[in-house]
Amino acid sequence: MTAVETAPPAGGPAGRAGRRARAAEMSDRGRAERRLGLLLSAPAVIVMLVVTAYPLFNALYLSLFSYRITAPDDRRFVWFGNYVTALTDGLFWQDVFTTFVVTAITVGVELVIGFALAMVMHRALFARRTLRTAILLPYGIVTVISGFAWLYAFDLQSGFVNAWLGLGDYDWFGGRWSSLFVIILSEIWKTTPFVSLLLLAGLAQVSNDLDEAATVDGATAWQRLWRVTIPNMKAAIMVAVLFRTLDAWRIFDNVFVMTSGQNQTETLSFLTYRQTITRTAIGLGDAVGVLLFLSVLLIAVVFIKGFRVDLSQVRGDR
Amino acid sequence: MESGRSKVLWIVGAVLILVWSIFPVLWIVMLSFKQPGEIGNRAGFFPKTWTWENYRTVFSTDLFTSALINSIGISLIATFIGVTFATLVAYAIARLEFPGKKIILSFALAIAMFPVVSLVGPLFNLWRDIGLYDTWPGLIIPYISFALPLAIWTLSAFFREIPWEMEQAAQVDGATTWQAFRKVIVPLAAPGVFTAAILTFFFCWNDFVFGISLTSSGQARPVPAALAFFTGESQFEQPTTAICAAAVVVTIPVVVIVLLFQRRIVAGLTSGAVKG
C-alpha cells in the first residue's frame, strides 16, 4: 500500500514512532516528497524574495550615499550621514509623532467599534446577510476613494458636514488637528470591518457554556464580557491589534489624497515617498525608508516577544 | 434571555451599522450625479438636477479609460498568477513533509507586515534600469509578491480542512490518479482558491503606492493613481464631480463582488487569522 503520508495525530507517541519507522523504509519517498514540496514553493518564494530582499539591501546600500537622480555624478559615500540628517531634523520627529497619534487613535477606536460590530453580527437574529454585506463594503472599497469620500464630505467647496452641523465656514483642512481628525475618521471607516471580522472569528470560539455558567452564577452582562468573553478571545484580539497597528503605521493613501501632507499632517510613509520619488533624493529617502522599516520591525518584535502574540494561529501551524 | 428592550437595542445597532457603512459611499454617488457647477454652493446632500454628464466626461477622458483598462488587466493577471503560485505552496504545506514549511509561512507573514514605501525608491531605480518602469509587468510583479502572503495563509487554512484521504479512496475504487485528483480534490479545493482570488483581486485593485511610484503615464497607470492626479477638464472647474463619477465606476465591481460572495470573503478573512 503506497499511502501518501498524511499528518498523523500530533503528539501521539505511537504516531511519532510509526512515522519514524515508516521514514526509515520510505526514505526514497520522503526525498521525493521533499523535492516536490520545495519545487512547488519555489515560484512564490522567488517572487517574494526578488521584490523584497533585493530592493531592501539596495536601499540599505544607497542610504549610505549622498545621491540625487538629477545629479548622478555627485554621488558621494557619506557613511551614516543621511541617518544623522534625518534623525536630527525636527521634521522627521514631527512625522513620527503624527504617525504615532494616528496609529494610537485609530487602533484604539477600531477595537471598541470593531468589537461592538462583532457582537451585533454574532448575535444578529435577522438580516445577517445584509449586515455582513454592509460591513464588507468599506473593506472592499479602494482606500483612495474612501479618502475622496471623506474629503468631499468635509471640504469647504463641496461638503455637507458644515451645513449639517451648523459650522458655517469652518475649514477642516485648514489646521493640523482638524485635518488629522478627518484622516483618522476615514481610516477608521475603511479598516474597522477587518478588525470586526477577526474579532467575530474570535467570538465564535468562546463556548456558550462558559457564558451560561457565569450567568447561572449570577454574573452581570458587564462581568461576563470582561471576565469570560474577552479573556477567552485574547489571541484574536492581539492578532487584530498587531495587524492593524502595523497597517496604520504605514498609512499613506488617504493622507496623499486628503492633505498631501500639508499642515503638518505628513506621516512617515509620506516622508519616504516625498524624498525618494518627488525630490529624487534617493540617498536620504532610502535612509528614511530604512528607518521606517526598522520601526515596523521594532513594533512587530515588541508585540510578538513583549506581549506574546501567538502568531502560530496566523501562520497556520498546528 | 432576549427581552424586548435588548431586541430593540440590537435593531438600533444593526441600523447604525448600515448607515455608517453605506453613507460615505452614498455621498460619492450623489456627487457624481450633480452638475459640476452645483458644487460650490453647498446645496445639500441630493443633487438638484440629476445628470449623467460626469459619467460622459470620464468615459470620454482618455486618461480615465486607459487607467480603467490598466487596472482591470493588471489586477486580473496578477490575481491569476499570484493565486496559482499560492495554490502550489499551500498544497505543499498542507500535504507534503518538507523542511522549510515554517520558514516559508514566517517569511510570508514578514512580507505582509512590510512597509511597502521603503521599497519604492530602490524598485523605482531597478525598474528604470531594466525597462520595467511604466509597464504592466512592472506593476504585476510587485502586486503578486505582496498579495501572496494573504493568499498563502487563506489557502493553507482551507487546504488543511480538505479530507485528502478521499483521493486514495477514489483510487481504490479504480479511478486513475489524474481522475481522482480532478473529480475529488479539485471540487473540494475550488472554493478556497476562489476566495483567495477575490482577496488578491481586492488587494491589487486597491493599490496606490506602486501605482503612483512605478508609472508615469496612461500606459500603465491604474485608476486610483490616475484619480489622485486628475485635474479636470478646464482650470475653471473643480474636477470633484468627475472624480466622483470615476470613483463610482471603480467601486461597482467591488460592490458586485461583495454582494455575491460576502460569505466567502468573511470565511477567507477569518480562516487564516484565527483557527476556525
Coordinates of C-alpha atoms in Angstrom, one line a residue:
Chain A
M1 CA 0.0 0.0 0.0
T2 CA 1.6 3.2 -1.0
A3 CA -0.5 5.6 1.0
V4 CA 0.8 9.2 1.0
E5 CA 1.8 10.2 4.4
T6 CA -0.9 12.5 5.8
A7 CA -0.1 14.2 9.1
P8 CA -0.6 11.6 11.9
P9 CA -2.3 12.7 15.1
A10 CA 0.3 15.1 16.5
G11 CA 1.9 14.2 19.8
G12 CA 0.8 10.6 19.9
P13 CA 3.9 8.6 20.7
A14 CA 2.6 5.8 18.6
G15 CA 2.2 8.1 15.7
R16 CA 5.6 9.5 16.0
A17 CA 7.3 6.1 16.4
G18 CA 5.3 4.9 13.5
R19 CA 6.4 7.8 11.4
R20 CA 10.0 7.1 12.2
A21 CA 9.7 3.5 11.2
R22 CA 8.0 4.5 8.0
A23 CA 10.6 7.2 7.4
A24 CA 13.3 4.6 7.5
E25 CA 11.7 2.4 5.0
M26 CA 10.4 5.1 2.8
S27 CA 13.4 7.4 2.6
D28 CA 13.2 7.5 -1.1
R29 CA 9.6 8.5 -1.0
G30 CA 10.5 11.1 1.7
R31 CA 13.2 12.5 -0.5
A32 CA 10.8 12.7 -3.5
E33 CA 8.2 14.4 -1.3
R34 CA 10.8 16.9 0.0
R35 CA 11.9 17.7 -3.5
L36 CA 8.3 18.2 -4.7
G37 CA 7.5 20.4 -1.7
L38 CA 10.4 22.7 -2.4
L39 CA 9.7 22.7 -6.1
L40 CA 6.1 23.7 -5.5
S41 CA 7.1 26.5 -3.1
A42 CA 9.9 27.8 -5.3
P43 CA 8.0 30.2 -7.6
A44 CA 6.2 32.1 -4.8
V45 CA 9.3 32.3 -2.7
I46 CA 11.4 33.5 -5.6
V47 CA 9.0 36.3 -6.5
M48 CA 8.7 37.4 -2.9
L49 CA 12.5 37.4 -2.4
V50 CA 13.2 39.3 -5.7
V51 CA 10.7 42.1 -4.9
T52 CA 11.5 42.5 -1.2
A53 CA 15.0 41.2 -0.3
Y54 CA 17.0 42.7 -3.2
P55 CA 15.4 46.2 -3.0
L56 CA 15.8 46.2 0.8
F57 CA 19.5 45.6 0.6
N58 CA 19.7 48.0 -2.3
A59 CA 18.0 50.6 -0.1
L60 CA 20.5 49.9 2.8
Y61 CA 23.4 50.4 0.4
L62 CA 22.1 53.5 -1.3
S63 CA 21.2 55.1 2.0
L64 CA 24.9 55.4 2.7
F65 CA 25.4 57.7 -0.2
S66 CA 24.5 61.3 -0.8
Y67 CA 22.8 60.7 -4.1
R68 CA 20.2 62.5 -6.2
I69 CA 19.0 61.1 -9.5
T70 CA 19.1 64.6 -11.0
A71 CA 22.9 64.8 -10.3
P72 CA 24.2 61.2 -10.7
D73 CA 27.8 62.4 -10.9
D74 CA 27.7 64.0 -7.5
R75 CA 27.1 60.6 -5.8
R76 CA 29.3 60.5 -2.7
F77 CA 29.7 57.9 0.1
V78 CA 28.7 59.6 3.3
W79 CA 28.6 56.7 5.8
F80 CA 25.6 57.3 8.1
G81 CA 25.3 61.0 7.2
N82 CA 21.8 60.6 5.8
Y83 CA 20.6 58.9 9.0
V84 CA 22.1 61.7 11.1
T85 CA 20.4 64.2 8.8
A86 CA 17.1 62.5 9.2
L87 CA 17.3 61.8 13.0
T88 CA 18.4 65.3 13.8
D89 CA 15.7 67.0 11.8
G90 CA 12.7 68.2 13.7
L91 CA 10.5 67.4 10.7
F92 CA 11.3 63.7 10.9
W93 CA 10.3 63.6 14.6
Q94 CA 7.2 65.6 13.8
D95 CA 6.2 63.0 11.3
V96 CA 6.9 60.2 13.7
F97 CA 4.6 61.9 16.2
T98 CA 1.9 62.4 13.6
T99 CA 2.1 58.7 12.6
F100 CA 2.0 57.7 16.3
V101 CA -1.0 59.8 17.0
V102 CA -2.9 58.5 14.0
T103 CA -2.0 54.9 14.8
A104 CA -2.8 55.0 18.5
I105 CA -6.2 56.7 18.0
T106 CA -7.3 54.5 15.0
V107 CA -6.3 51.2 16.6
G108 CA -7.9 52.2 19.9
V109 CA -11.2 53.3 18.4
E110 CA -11.3 50.5 16.0
L111 CA -11.0 47.9 18.7
V112 CA -14.0 49.3 20.5
I113 CA -16.2 49.8 17.4
G114 CA -15.0 46.6 15.9
F115 CA -15.9 44.7 19.0
A116 CA -19.3 46.2 19.1
L117 CA -19.8 45.3 15.4
A118 CA -18.7 41.8 16.0
M119 CA -21.1 41.5 18.9
V120 CA -24.0 42.7 16.8
M121 CA -23.1 40.3 14.0
H122 CA -22.6 37.5 16.4
R123 CA -25.9 37.9 18.0
A124 CA -27.9 39.1 15.0
L125 CA -31.2 37.4 14.9
F126 CA -32.1 38.5 11.4
A127 CA -30.6 40.4 8.4
R128 CA -27.3 38.6 8.9
R129 CA -26.5 38.7 5.2
T130 CA -27.4 42.4 4.9
L131 CA -25.2 43.3 7.9
R132 CA -22.2 41.3 6.6
T133 CA -22.6 42.9 3.2
A134 CA -22.7 46.4 4.7
I135 CA -19.7 45.7 6.8
L136 CA -17.7 44.3 3.9
L137 CA -18.4 47.4 1.8
P138 CA -15.8 49.7 3.4
Y139 CA -13.3 46.8 3.4
G140 CA -13.6 46.3 -0.4
I141 CA -13.6 50.0 -1.3
V142 CA -10.4 51.4 -2.7
T143 CA -8.6 53.4 0.0
V144 CA -8.1 56.3 -2.3
I145 CA -11.8 56.5 -3.0
S146 CA -12.7 56.4 0.7
G147 CA -10.2 59.2 1.1
F148 CA -12.1 61.2 -1.6
A149 CA -15.4 60.4 0.0
W150 CA -14.4 61.9 3.4
L151 CA -12.5 64.7 1.8
Y152 CA -15.6 65.8 -0.2
A153 CA -17.8 65.4 2.8
F154 CA -15.8 67.8 4.9
D155 CA -14.4 70.0 2.1
L156 CA -15.4 73.7 2.1
Q157 CA -16.3 73.6 -1.6
S158 CA -18.5 70.5 -1.8
G159 CA -19.0 69.3 1.8
F160 CA -22.3 69.0 3.6
V161 CA -20.9 68.4 7.1
N162 CA -20.6 72.0 8.0
A163 CA -24.1 72.7 6.8
W164 CA -25.5 69.8 8.8
L165 CA -23.6 70.6 11.9
G166 CA -24.2 74.4 11.6
L167 CA -20.5 75.2 11.5
G168 CA -20.7 77.7 8.8
D169 CA -17.3 78.2 7.1
Y170 CA -15.2 76.1 9.4
D171 CA -12.2 74.9 7.3
W172 CA -11.5 71.3 8.4
F173 CA -8.4 71.1 6.3
G174 CA -7.0 74.5 7.5
G175 CA -5.4 73.2 10.6
R176 CA -3.3 70.3 11.7
W177 CA -5.6 68.6 14.2
S178 CA -8.8 69.1 12.4
S179 CA -7.2 67.7 9.2
L180 CA -5.9 64.7 11.2
F181 CA -9.3 64.2 12.7
V182 CA -10.8 63.7 9.2
I183 CA -7.9 61.5 8.1
I184 CA -8.3 59.3 11.2
L185 CA -12.1 59.2 10.6
S186 CA -11.6 57.9 7.1
E187 CA -9.0 55.3 8.2
I188 CA -11.4 54.1 10.9
W189 CA -14.2 53.8 8.5
K190 CA -12.1 51.8 6.0
T191 CA -10.5 49.3 8.3
T192 CA -12.8 48.7 11.2
P193 CA -14.5 45.9 9.2
F194 CA -11.3 44.0 9.1
V195 CA -10.9 44.2 12.8
S196 CA -14.5 43.3 13.5
L197 CA -14.2 40.2 11.3
L198 CA -11.2 39.0 13.1
L199 CA -12.9 39.6 16.4
L200 CA -16.0 37.8 15.1
A201 CA -13.9 34.7 14.4
G202 CA -12.6 35.0 18.0
L203 CA -16.1 35.4 19.4
A204 CA -17.2 32.2 17.7
Q205 CA -14.6 30.3 19.6
V206 CA -15.8 31.3 23.0
S207 CA -18.1 28.5 24.1
N208 CA -21.5 29.4 25.2
D209 CA -21.3 27.0 28.2
L210 CA -18.9 29.4 29.9
D211 CA -21.2 32.3 29.4
E212 CA -24.2 30.3 30.6
A213 CA -22.3 29.1 33.6
A214 CA -21.3 32.6 34.5
T215 CA -25.0 33.7 34.1
V216 CA -26.1 30.9 36.5
D217 CA -23.5 32.1 39.0
G218 CA -25.1 35.5 38.9
A219 CA -22.6 37.4 36.8
T220 CA -23.9 40.6 35.2
A221 CA -23.6 41.1 31.4
W222 CA -20.7 43.5 32.0
Q223 CA -18.9 41.0 34.2
R224 CA -19.4 38.2 31.6
L225 CA -17.9 40.4 28.9
W226 CA -14.8 41.3 30.9
R227 CA -14.3 38.0 32.8
V228 CA -15.4 35.4 30.3
T229 CA -15.7 36.6 26.7
I230 CA -12.6 38.9 26.4
P231 CA -10.1 36.7 28.2
N232 CA -11.2 33.8 26.1
M233 CA -10.6 35.6 22.8
K234 CA -7.3 37.3 23.8
A235 CA -5.5 35.6 21.0
A236 CA -7.8 37.0 18.3
I237 CA -7.7 40.5 19.9
M238 CA -3.9 40.5 20.0
V239 CA -3.6 39.4 16.3
A240 CA -6.1 42.1 15.3
V241 CA -4.2 44.8 17.2
L242 CA -0.8 43.8 15.8
F243 CA -2.0 43.7 12.2
R244 CA -3.9 47.0 12.5
T245 CA -1.0 48.7 14.3
L246 CA 1.4 47.8 11.6
D247 CA -1.1 48.7 8.9
A248 CA -1.9 52.1 10.4
W249 CA 1.8 52.8 10.9
R250 CA 2.2 52.6 7.1
I251 CA -0.7 55.0 6.4
F252 CA -0.3 56.7 3.1
D253 CA -3.1 56.7 0.6
N254 CA -5.7 58.8 2.4
V255 CA -3.1 61.3 3.6
F256 CA -2.0 61.7 0.0
V257 CA -5.5 62.3 -1.3
M258 CA -6.8 64.5 1.6
T259 CA -3.9 66.8 2.6
S260 CA -0.8 65.8 0.6
G261 CA 1.0 66.1 4.0
Q262 CA 0.2 69.8 4.3
N263 CA -0.4 71.4 7.7
Q264 CA 2.0 69.1 9.5
T265 CA -0.1 66.0 8.6
E266 CA 2.8 64.2 7.0
T267 CA 3.3 60.6 8.0
L268 CA 6.5 58.5 7.8
S269 CA 5.4 56.7 4.7
F270 CA 4.6 60.0 3.0
L271 CA 8.0 61.5 4.0
T272 CA 9.7 58.4 2.5
Y273 CA 7.7 58.8 -0.7
R274 CA 8.3 62.6 -0.9
Q275 CA 12.1 62.2 -0.5
T276 CA 12.6 59.3 -3.0
I277 CA 10.0 60.0 -5.7
T278 CA 9.2 63.7 -5.5
R279 CA 12.5 65.1 -4.6
T280 CA 14.5 62.2 -6.1
A281 CA 16.9 62.4 -3.1
I282 CA 17.4 58.7 -3.3
G283 CA 20.1 58.5 -0.6
L284 CA 18.2 60.5 2.0
G285 CA 14.8 58.9 1.0
D286 CA 16.2 55.4 1.3
A287 CA 17.6 56.3 4.8
V288 CA 14.1 57.3 5.9
G289 CA 12.7 54.2 4.3
V290 CA 15.1 52.0 6.2
L291 CA 14.2 53.8 9.4
L292 CA 10.5 53.2 8.6
F293 CA 11.3 49.5 8.0
L294 CA 13.2 49.3 11.3
S295 CA 10.3 50.9 13.2
V296 CA 7.9 48.3 11.8
L297 CA 10.4 45.6 12.8
L298 CA 10.6 47.1 16.3
I299 CA 6.8 47.2 16.7
A300 CA 6.5 43.6 15.5
V301 CA 9.2 42.4 17.9
V302 CA 7.6 44.3 20.8
F303 CA 4.2 42.7 20.1
I304 CA 5.4 39.2 19.4
K305 CA 8.1 39.0 22.2
G306 CA 6.8 41.5 24.7
F307 CA 3.0 40.8 24.5
R308 CA 3.5 37.2 23.4
V309 CA 1.1 37.5 20.5
D310 CA 0.6 34.0 19.3
L311 CA 1.2 34.0 15.6
S312 CA 1.2 30.3 15.2
Q313 CA -2.5 30.6 14.5
V314 CA -2.0 33.1 11.8
R315 CA 0.8 31.1 10.3
G316 CA -1.4 28.1 10.5
D317 CA 0.9 25.6 12.1
R318 CA -0.8 23.3 14.4
Chain B
M1 CA -32.8 35.7 27.5
E2 CA -33.7 38.3 24.9
S3 CA -36.0 40.8 26.4
G4 CA -38.0 43.3 24.3
R5 CA -35.6 46.1 25.3
S6 CA -32.5 44.3 24.2
K7 CA -34.1 43.3 20.9
V8 CA -34.7 47.0 20.2
L9 CA -31.1 47.7 21.1
W10 CA -29.9 45.1 18.6
I11 CA -32.1 46.5 15.9
V12 CA -30.8 50.0 16.5
G13 CA -27.3 48.6 16.4
A14 CA -27.9 47.0 13.1
V15 CA -29.4 50.1 11.6
L16 CA -26.5 52.2 12.8
I17 CA -24.0 49.7 11.1
L18 CA -25.9 50.0 7.8
V19 CA -25.9 53.8 7.9
W20 CA -22.2 54.0 8.9
S21 CA -21.1 51.7 6.2
I22 CA -23.2 53.0 3.3
F23 CA -23.3 56.7 4.0
P24 CA -19.9 57.8 2.6
V25 CA -20.4 55.7 -0.5
L26 CA -23.8 57.2 -1.0
W27 CA -22.3 60.7 -0.8
I28 CA -19.9 59.9 -3.6
V29 CA -22.8 58.6 -5.7
M30 CA -24.8 61.7 -5.0
L31 CA -21.9 64.0 -6.0
S32 CA -21.3 62.0 -9.2
F33 CA -24.9 62.9 -10.3
K34 CA -24.6 66.6 -9.6
Q35 CA -23.7 69.2 -12.2
P36 CA -20.1 70.4 -11.8
G37 CA -21.4 73.9 -11.2
E38 CA -23.6 72.8 -8.4
I39 CA -20.7 72.0 -6.1
G40 CA -19.7 75.4 -4.8
N41 CA -23.0 76.4 -3.3
R42 CA -23.2 73.6 -0.7
A43 CA -26.6 72.7 -1.9
G44 CA -27.1 69.8 0.5
F45 CA -27.0 66.1 0.1
F46 CA -29.1 65.3 -3.0
P47 CA -28.4 66.7 -6.5
K48 CA -30.8 69.5 -7.6
T49 CA -30.9 68.2 -11.1
W50 CA -29.7 64.6 -11.7
T51 CA -27.3 64.4 -14.6
W52 CA -25.2 61.8 -16.4
E53 CA -22.8 64.5 -17.6
N54 CA -19.9 63.4 -15.3
Y55 CA -20.1 59.8 -16.5
R56 CA -19.9 61.1 -20.1
T57 CA -17.0 63.3 -19.1
V58 CA -14.9 60.5 -17.5
F59 CA -15.6 58.0 -20.3
S60 CA -14.5 60.5 -22.9
T61 CA -11.3 61.2 -21.0
D62 CA -8.5 59.1 -22.4
L63 CA -6.7 59.2 -19.1
F64 CA -9.5 57.5 -17.3
T65 CA -10.4 54.9 -19.9
S66 CA -6.8 53.8 -20.3
A67 CA -6.4 53.7 -16.5
L68 CA -9.5 51.6 -16.2
I69 CA -8.1 49.1 -18.8
N70 CA -4.8 49.1 -17.0
S71 CA -6.4 48.4 -13.6
I72 CA -8.6 45.6 -14.9
G73 CA -5.8 44.0 -16.9
I74 CA -3.1 44.3 -14.3
S75 CA -5.3 43.2 -11.4
L76 CA -6.6 40.1 -13.3
I77 CA -3.2 39.0 -14.5
A78 CA -1.6 39.5 -11.1
T79 CA -4.5 37.7 -9.4
F80 CA -4.3 34.7 -11.7
I81 CA -0.5 34.3 -11.4
G82 CA -0.5 35.0 -7.6
V83 CA -3.3 32.6 -6.8
T84 CA -1.6 29.9 -9.0
F85 CA 1.7 30.3 -7.1
A86 CA -0.1 30.4 -3.7
T87 CA -2.1 27.3 -4.5
L88 CA 1.1 25.3 -5.2
V89 CA 2.6 26.5 -1.9
A90 CA -0.5 25.8 0.1
Y91 CA -0.8 22.4 -1.4
A92 CA 2.8 21.6 -0.4
I93 CA 2.3 22.9 3.1
A94 CA -1.0 21.1 3.6
R95 CA 0.1 17.7 2.2
L96 CA 3.8 17.2 2.0
E97 CA 6.5 16.8 4.6
F98 CA 9.4 19.0 3.7
P99 CA 11.9 21.3 5.5
G100 CA 11.2 25.0 5.4
K101 CA 7.4 24.9 5.8
K102 CA 7.6 27.1 8.9
I103 CA 10.2 29.4 7.3
I104 CA 8.0 30.0 4.2
L105 CA 5.0 30.8 6.4
S106 CA 7.0 33.1 8.6
F107 CA 8.6 34.8 5.6
A108 CA 5.1 35.4 4.1
L109 CA 4.0 36.9 7.4
A110 CA 7.0 39.2 7.4
I111 CA 6.2 40.4 3.9
A112 CA 2.6 41.1 4.9
M113 CA 4.0 43.5 7.6
F114 CA 6.5 45.1 5.3
P115 CA 6.3 48.9 4.8
V116 CA 5.8 49.0 1.0
V117 CA 7.0 52.6 0.7
S118 CA 10.5 51.6 1.9
L119 CA 11.0 49.6 -1.3
V120 CA 9.6 52.2 -3.6
G121 CA 12.9 54.1 -4.1
P122 CA 15.0 51.0 -5.0
L123 CA 12.3 49.5 -7.1
F124 CA 11.9 52.8 -9.0
N125 CA 15.7 52.7 -9.8
L126 CA 15.7 49.0 -10.6
W127 CA 12.7 49.2 -12.9
R128 CA 14.2 52.1 -14.8
D129 CA 17.4 50.2 -15.3
I130 CA 15.8 47.0 -16.6
G131 CA 13.0 48.7 -18.6
L132 CA 10.0 47.7 -16.4
Y133 CA 9.2 51.3 -15.3
D134 CA 5.8 52.3 -16.5
T135 CA 4.8 48.9 -17.9
W136 CA 2.2 46.3 -16.9
P137 CA 4.8 43.7 -15.7
G138 CA 6.3 46.5 -13.6
L139 CA 3.2 46.6 -11.5
I140 CA 2.2 42.9 -11.8
I141 CA 5.4 41.6 -10.2
P142 CA 5.1 43.7 -7.0
Y143 CA 1.4 43.0 -6.8
I144 CA 2.0 39.3 -6.9
S145 CA 4.6 39.4 -4.3
F146 CA 2.7 41.5 -1.8
A147 CA -0.6 39.7 -2.3
L148 CA 1.0 36.3 -2.0
P149 CA 1.1 36.2 1.9
L150 CA -2.6 36.7 2.3
A151 CA -3.4 34.1 -0.5
I152 CA -1.0 31.6 1.0
W153 CA -2.5 31.7 4.5
T154 CA -6.0 31.7 3.3
L155 CA -5.4 28.7 1.0
S156 CA -3.3 26.8 3.7
A157 CA -6.2 27.2 6.1
F158 CA -8.6 25.9 3.5
F159 CA -6.5 23.1 2.3
R160 CA -5.9 21.8 5.8
E161 CA -9.6 21.2 6.1
I162 CA -9.8 19.0 3.0
P163 CA -10.1 15.3 3.6
W164 CA -7.3 14.2 1.4
E165 CA -7.9 10.5 2.1
M166 CA -10.8 10.7 -0.3
E167 CA -8.3 10.8 -3.2
Q168 CA -7.0 7.4 -2.2
A169 CA -10.5 6.0 -1.7
A170 CA -11.3 7.0 -5.3
Q171 CA -8.1 5.3 -6.5
V172 CA -9.0 2.1 -4.6
D173 CA -12.4 2.3 -6.4
G174 CA -10.5 2.2 -9.7
A175 CA -10.0 5.8 -10.7
T176 CA -6.7 6.9 -12.1
T177 CA -4.5 9.3 -10.2
W178 CA -5.5 12.1 -12.5
Q179 CA -9.2 11.3 -12.4
A180 CA -9.1 11.0 -8.6
F181 CA -7.4 14.5 -8.4
R182 CA -9.8 16.1 -10.9
K183 CA -13.0 14.6 -9.7
V184 CA -12.4 14.5 -6.0
I185 CA -9.8 17.1 -5.0
V186 CA -10.4 19.9 -7.4
P187 CA -14.1 20.4 -6.4
L188 CA -13.1 20.4 -2.8
A189 CA -10.3 22.9 -3.3
A190 CA -12.1 25.2 -5.7
P191 CA -14.0 27.3 -3.1
G192 CA -10.8 28.1 -1.2
V193 CA -8.9 29.0 -4.4
F194 CA -11.8 31.2 -5.5
T195 CA -11.9 33.0 -2.1
A196 CA -8.1 33.6 -2.3
A197 CA -8.6 35.0 -5.8
I198 CA -11.2 37.5 -4.5
L199 CA -9.0 38.8 -1.7
T200 CA -6.0 39.0 -4.0
F201 CA -8.0 41.0 -6.6
F202 CA -9.2 43.4 -3.9
F203 CA -5.5 43.9 -2.9
C204 CA -4.4 44.7 -6.5
W205 CA -7.5 46.8 -7.2
N206 CA -6.8 48.9 -4.1
D207 CA -3.1 49.6 -4.6
F208 CA -1.9 53.2 -4.7
V209 CA 1.7 53.4 -3.7
F210 CA 3.1 51.3 -6.6
G211 CA 0.6 52.9 -8.9
I212 CA 2.0 56.4 -8.4
S213 CA 5.6 55.5 -8.0
L214 CA 6.3 53.0 -10.7
T215 CA 4.2 54.5 -13.5
S216 CA 4.3 57.9 -15.2
S217 CA 1.7 57.8 -18.0
G218 CA -1.5 56.3 -19.2
Q219 CA 0.5 53.3 -20.4
A220 CA 0.3 51.5 -17.1
R221 CA -1.1 53.9 -14.5
P222 CA -4.1 52.3 -12.6
V223 CA -7.2 54.1 -11.7
P224 CA -6.5 55.1 -8.0
A225 CA -3.2 56.7 -9.1
A226 CA -4.8 58.4 -12.1
L227 CA -7.6 59.9 -9.9
A228 CA -5.2 61.4 -7.4
F229 CA -3.5 63.3 -10.3
F230 CA -6.7 64.1 -12.1
T231 CA -7.1 67.9 -12.5
G232 CA -10.2 68.2 -14.6
E233 CA -11.3 69.5 -17.9
S234 CA -10.5 73.2 -17.5
Q235 CA -8.9 75.4 -15.0
F236 CA -12.1 77.0 -14.0
E237 CA -14.0 73.9 -13.0
Q238 CA -13.3 71.8 -10.0
P239 CA -13.0 68.1 -11.1
T240 CA -14.8 67.0 -8.0
T241 CA -17.9 65.6 -9.7
A242 CA -15.9 63.9 -12.4
I243 CA -13.6 62.3 -9.9
C244 CA -16.7 61.0 -8.0
A245 CA -18.1 59.5 -11.2
A246 CA -14.9 57.7 -11.9
A247 CA -14.9 56.6 -8.2
V248 CA -18.3 55.1 -8.6
V249 CA -17.3 53.2 -11.7
V250 CA -14.3 51.7 -9.9
T251 CA -16.5 50.9 -6.9
I252 CA -19.1 49.0 -8.9
P253 CA -17.0 45.8 -9.3
V254 CA -16.3 45.8 -5.5
V255 CA -19.9 46.2 -4.6
V256 CA -20.9 43.4 -7.0
I257 CA -18.2 41.0 -5.6
V258 CA -19.2 41.8 -2.0
L259 CA -22.9 41.3 -2.7
L260 CA -22.3 37.9 -4.5
F261 CA -19.6 36.4 -2.3
Q262 CA -19.8 38.0 1.1
R263 CA -19.9 34.7 2.9
R264 CA -16.8 33.5 1.1
I265 CA -14.9 36.8 1.8
V266 CA -15.7 36.6 5.5
A267 CA -14.7 32.9 5.6
G268 CA -11.4 33.8 3.9
L269 CA -10.6 36.7 6.1
T270 CA -11.2 34.8 9.3
S271 CA -9.8 31.4 8.3
G272 CA -6.2 32.4 8.0
A273 CA -6.2 34.6 11.0
V274 CA -7.9 32.5 13.7
K275 CA -8.2 28.8 13.8
G276 CA -11.9 28.2 12.9

